[in-house]
Amino acid sequence: MYLLCIVLGLLSILIMCGNLLVITSIIYFRQLHSPTNYLILSLAVADLLVGVLLLPLSIVSVNICGHLQNVICKLRSCLDMILCICSILNLCSISVDRYYAVCQPLKYRTKVNIHVIVIMILVSWTVSALNGITITVLGVNTGKSNKRCVLFRNVSLAIMGIVLGFFLPAIIMSMIYVKILTEAQKQTRSIQNTTCQLTKTERKMERKATKTLAIIMGVFLICWTPFFLSVAFNPLSHYTIPGPLLEAFKWLGWSNSMLNPFVYGFFYSWFRSAFRMILSGKIFQADLTNTKLH
């Protein structure tokens, strides 16, 4: 019990620190004020809330019992659904952003502007909140036999919620990225003979950003697919999946909120520069908002 609390506590701290770096970088440095980065900001906020709210609630839920445990179970499950669905909807929005940036670059600035991005973010959070609250109210129960917090006792609700909230968006995102990567390969071949260095540089940066964000999506799917598959299969198998295995899959999903900042730092040189300036305290010594990040 104590080991579990320590592990969740450390994971919570890592999630908070990593995503605070991402959020601070995007808000502080003007170079990072772009439509794509605003979507990344929304994703980082969802990840941050996993560390700030969800994991502490999980720690509390394993140390109490009775009626309060049932209340915390429902609250934790509601937040879990909201933040997970919000993350995948933000990733869907990012895939749409990348589609226009790579496949229709001439229309990108007119189709994807700040107003459109704000609408995307608001829709993602609103739909997530409505789905999370509805599914939790209809589907959450506290297991009486083992005192575990069990989601989706209703089989049809489980399948509908998981297919619409996770697998369908995941399939759509995958199809979009396949289209994007195919188009990027065509563009690579078409500009090999061009003499316009600016065009080459811009296309190279867009392709790199797209591949990096595709990796973010891939990491998300790797972390969350085992949990959603097990949750969907569990009612069909009369709840034969061991509780510890479900919890392990849940922790794997939560760990995604910790991994995203590392992916940004590893693949984006400008995020690495921003992280270094923040961690070294330079942003508190001078106004570096207009600093050119490399």
Coordinates of N, CA and C in Angstrom, one line a residue, residues 104-208:
Q104 N -2.0 20.9 -47.6 CA -2.5 22.1 -48.2 C -1.9 23.3 -47.7
P105 N -0.6 23.5 -47.9 CA 0.2 24.6 -47.2 C -0.3 26.0 -47.7
L106 N -0.8 26.1 -48.9 CA -1.2 27.4 -49.3 C -2.5 27.9 -48.6
K107 N -3.3 26.9 -48.1 CA -4.5 27.2 -47.4 C -4.4 27.2 -45.9
Y108 N -3.2 26.8 -45.5 CA -3.0 26.6 -44.0 C -3.3 27.9 -43.2
R109 N -2.7 29.0 -43.6 CA -2.9 30.2 -42.8 C -4.3 30.7 -42.7
T110 N -5.1 30.4 -43.8 CA -6.4 30.9 -43.8 C -7.4 29.9 -43.1
K111 N -7.1 28.6 -43.3 CA -7.9 27.6 -42.7 C -7.7 27.4 -41.2
V112 N -6.4 27.5 -40.8 CA -6.0 27.2 -39.4 C -5.4 28.5 -38.8
N113 N -6.3 29.3 -38.2 CA -5.9 30.5 -37.5 C -6.2 30.4 -36.0
I114 N -5.9 31.5 -35.3 CA -6.1 31.4 -33.8 C -7.6 31.2 -33.4
H115 N -8.5 31.8 -34.2 CA -9.9 31.6 -33.9 C -10.3 30.1 -34.0
V116 N -9.8 29.5 -35.1 CA -10.2 28.1 -35.4 C -9.6 27.2 -34.3
I117 N -8.3 27.5 -33.8 CA -7.7 26.8 -32.8 C -8.4 26.9 -31.5
V118 N -8.9 28.1 -31.1 CA -9.6 28.3 -29.9 C -10.9 27.5 -29.9
I119 N -11.6 27.5 -31.1 CA -12.8 26.7 -31.2 C -12.5 25.2 -31.0
M120 N -11.4 24.7 -31.7 CA -11.0 23.3 -31.5 C -10.8 22.9 -30.1
I121 N -10.1 23.8 -29.3 CA -9.8 23.5 -27.9 C -11.1 23.5 -27.1
L122 N -11.9 24.5 -27.3 CA -13.2 24.6 -26.6 C -14.1 23.4 -26.8
V123 N -14.1 22.9 -28.1 CA -14.9 21.8 -28.4 C -14.3 20.5 -27.8
S124 N -13.0 20.4 -27.8 CA -12.4 19.2 -27.2 C -12.7 19.1 -25.7
W125 N -12.6 20.2 -25.0 CA -12.8 20.2 -23.5 C -14.3 20.0 -23.2
T126 N -15.2 20.7 -24.0 CA -16.6 20.6 -23.8 C -17.1 19.1 -24.0
V127 N -16.8 18.6 -25.2 CA -17.2 17.2 -25.5 C -16.6 16.2 -24.5
S128 N -15.4 16.4 -24.1 CA -14.8 15.6 -23.1 C -15.5 15.6 -21.7
A129 N -15.9 16.8 -21.3 CA -16.6 17.0 -20.0 C -18.0 16.3 -20.1
L130 N -18.7 16.5 -21.2 CA -20.0 15.9 -21.3 C -20.0 14.4 -21.4
N131 N -19.0 13.9 -22.2 CA -18.9 12.4 -22.2 C -18.4 11.8 -20.9
G132 N -17.5 12.5 -20.3 CA -17.0 11.9 -19.0 C -18.0 11.9 -17.9
I133 N -18.8 13.0 -17.8 CA -19.8 13.1 -16.8 C -20.9 12.1 -17.1
T134 N -21.4 12.0 -18.4 CA -22.5 11.1 -18.7 C -22.1 9.6 -18.5
I135 N -20.9 9.2 -19.0 CA -20.5 7.9 -18.9 C -20.3 7.5 -17.4
T136 N -19.7 8.4 -16.6 CA -19.5 8.1 -15.2 C -20.8 7.9 -14.5
V137 N -21.7 8.8 -14.7 CA -23.0 8.7 -14.0 C -23.7 7.4 -14.3
L138 N -23.7 7.0 -15.6 CA -24.4 5.8 -16.0 C -23.6 4.5 -15.8
G139 N -22.3 4.6 -15.7 CA -21.6 3.3 -15.7 C -20.7 3.0 -14.6
V140 N -20.5 3.9 -13.6 CA -19.6 3.7 -12.5 C -20.3 3.0 -11.3
N141 N -19.6 2.0 -10.8 CA -20.1 1.3 -9.6 C -18.8 0.9 -8.8
T142 N -19.0 0.8 -7.5 CA -17.9 0.3 -6.7 C -18.1 -1.2 -6.5
G143 N -17.1 -2.0 -6.9 CA -17.2 -3.4 -6.7 C -17.4 -3.8 -5.3
K144 N -18.5 -4.5 -4.9 CA -18.7 -4.8 -3.6 C -17.9 -6.0 -3.0
S145 N -17.5 -6.8 -4.0 CA -16.8 -8.0 -3.5 C -15.3 -7.7 -3.2
N146 N -14.7 -6.9 -4.1 CA -13.3 -6.6 -3.9 C -13.0 -5.1 -3.6
K147 N -14.0 -4.3 -3.5 CA -13.9 -2.9 -3.1 C -13.0 -2.1 -4.1
R148 N -13.0 -2.6 -5.3 CA -12.3 -1.9 -6.3 C -13.2 -1.0 -7.1
C149 N -12.7 0.1 -7.5 CA -13.5 1.1 -8.3 C -13.6 0.5 -9.7
V150 N -14.8 0.1 -10.1 CA -15.0 -0.5 -11.4 C -15.8 0.4 -12.3
L151 N -15.3 0.6 -13.6 CA -16.0 1.4 -14.5 C -16.6 0.5 -15.6
F152 N -17.8 0.9 -16.1 CA -18.4 0.1 -17.2 C -19.0 -1.2 -16.8
R153 N -19.9 -1.3 -15.8 CA -20.6 -2.5 -15.5 C -21.5 -2.9 -16.6
N154 N -22.0 -1.9 -17.4 CA -22.9 -2.2 -18.5 C -22.1 -2.5 -19.7
V155 N -22.3 -3.7 -20.3 CA -21.5 -4.1 -21.5 C -21.7 -3.2 -22.7
S156 N -22.9 -2.9 -23.0 CA -23.2 -2.0 -24.2 C -22.6 -0.6 -24.0
L157 N -22.7 -0.1 -22.7 CA -22.1 1.2 -22.4 C -20.6 1.2 -22.6
A158 N -20.0 0.1 -22.1 CA -18.6 -0.1 -22.2 C -18.1 0.0 -23.7
I159 N -18.8 -0.8 -24.5 CA -18.4 -0.9 -25.9 C -18.6 0.4 -26.6
M160 N -19.8 1.0 -26.4 CA -20.1 2.3 -27.0 C -19.1 3.4 -26.6
G161 N -18.9 3.5 -25.3 CA -18.0 4.6 -24.8 C -16.6 4.4 -25.3
I162 N -16.1 3.2 -25.3 CA -14.7 3.0 -25.7 C -14.5 3.2 -27.2
V163 N -15.5 2.6 -28.0 CA -15.3 2.8 -29.4 C -15.4 4.2 -29.9
L164 N -16.4 5.0 -29.3 CA -16.6 6.4 -29.7 C -15.6 7.3 -29.1
G165 N -15.2 7.0 -27.9 CA -14.3 7.9 -27.2 C -12.8 7.6 -27.4
F166 N -12.5 6.4 -27.9 CA -11.0 6.1 -28.1 C -10.7 5.5 -29.4
F167 N -11.3 4.4 -29.8 CA -10.9 3.6 -31.0 C -11.2 4.4 -32.2
L168 N -12.4 4.9 -32.3 CA -12.8 5.7 -33.5 C -11.9 6.9 -33.8
P169 N -11.7 7.8 -32.8 CA -10.7 8.9 -33.0 C -9.3 8.4 -33.3
A170 N -8.9 7.2 -32.7 CA -7.6 6.7 -33.0 C -7.4 6.2 -34.4
I171 N -8.5 5.6 -34.9 CA -8.5 5.2 -36.3 C -8.4 6.4 -37.3
I172 N -9.2 7.4 -37.0 CA -9.3 8.6 -37.8 C -7.9 9.3 -37.8
M173 N -7.3 9.4 -36.6 CA -6.0 10.0 -36.6 C -5.0 9.2 -37.4
S174 N -5.0 7.9 -37.3 CA -4.0 7.1 -38.0 C -4.2 7.3 -39.5
M175 N -5.4 7.3 -40.0 CA -5.7 7.5 -41.4 C -5.2 8.9 -41.9
I176 N -5.4 9.9 -41.0 CA -4.9 11.2 -41.4 C -3.4 11.3 -41.5
Y177 N -2.7 10.7 -40.5 CA -1.2 10.7 -40.5 C -0.7 9.9 -41.7
V178 N -1.3 8.8 -42.0 CA -0.9 8.0 -43.2 C -1.0 8.9 -44.4
K179 N -2.1 9.6 -44.6 CA -2.2 10.5 -45.7 C -1.2 11.6 -45.7
I180 N -0.9 12.2 -44.5 CA 0.1 13.2 -44.4 C 1.5 12.7 -44.7
L181 N 1.9 11.6 -44.2 CA 3.2 11.1 -44.5 C 3.4 10.7 -45.9
T182 N 2.3 10.2 -46.6 CA 2.4 9.9 -48.0 C 2.6 11.2 -48.8
E183 N 1.8 12.2 -48.4 CA 2.0 13.5 -49.1 C 3.4 14.1 -48.9
A184 N 3.9 13.9 -47.7 CA 5.2 14.5 -47.4 C 6.3 13.8 -48.2
Q185 N 6.2 12.5 -48.5 CA 7.1 11.8 -49.3 C 7.0 12.3 -50.7
K186 N 5.8 12.6 -51.2 CA 5.7 13.1 -52.6 C 6.3 14.5 -52.7
Q187 N 6.1 15.3 -51.6 CA 6.7 16.7 -51.6 C 8.2 16.6 -51.6
T188 N 8.7 15.6 -50.9 CA 10.2 15.5 -50.8 C 10.8 15.2 -52.2
R189 N 10.1 14.3 -52.9 CA 10.6 14.0 -54.2 C 10.5 15.2 -55.2
S190 N 9.4 16.0 -55.0 CA 9.1 17.1 -55.9 C 10.0 18.3 -55.8
I191 N 10.5 18.5 -54.5 CA 11.4 19.7 -54.3 C 12.9 19.3 -54.3
Q192 N 13.2 18.1 -54.7 CA 14.6 17.8 -54.7 C 15.4 18.5 -55.8
N193 N 14.7 18.9 -56.8 CA 15.3 19.6 -57.9 C 15.1 21.1 -57.9
T194 N 14.4 21.6 -56.9 CA 14.1 23.0 -56.8 C 15.4 23.7 -56.3
T195 N 15.5 25.0 -56.7 CA 16.6 25.8 -56.2 C 16.2 26.7 -55.1
C196 N 15.0 26.6 -54.7 CA 14.5 27.5 -53.6 C 14.8 27.0 -52.2
Q197 N 15.9 27.5 -51.6 CA 16.3 27.0 -50.3 C 15.3 27.2 -49.2
L198 N 14.6 28.3 -49.3 CA 13.5 28.6 -48.3 C 12.4 27.6 -48.3
T199 N 12.0 27.2 -49.6 CA 11.0 26.2 -49.7 C 11.5 24.8 -49.1
K200 N 12.7 24.5 -49.4 CA 13.2 23.2 -48.8 C 13.2 23.3 -47.3
T201 N 13.7 24.4 -46.7 CA 13.8 24.5 -45.3 C 12.4 24.5 -44.6
E202 N 11.4 25.2 -45.2 CA 10.1 25.2 -44.6 C 9.5 23.8 -44.7
R203 N 9.6 23.1 -45.8 CA 9.1 21.8 -46.0 C 9.7 20.8 -45.0
K204 N 11.0 20.9 -44.8 CA 11.8 20.1 -43.9 C 11.3 20.3 -42.5
M205 N 11.1 21.5 -42.1 CA 10.6 21.8 -40.7 C 9.2 21.3 -40.5
E206 N 8.3 21.4 -41.5 CA 6.9 20.9 -41.4 C 6.9 19.4 -41.3
R207 N 7.7 18.7 -42.1 CA 7.8 17.3 -42.0 C 8.3 16.8 -40.7
K208 N 9.3 17.5 -40.2 CA 9.9 17.1 -38.9 C 8.8 17.3 -37.8

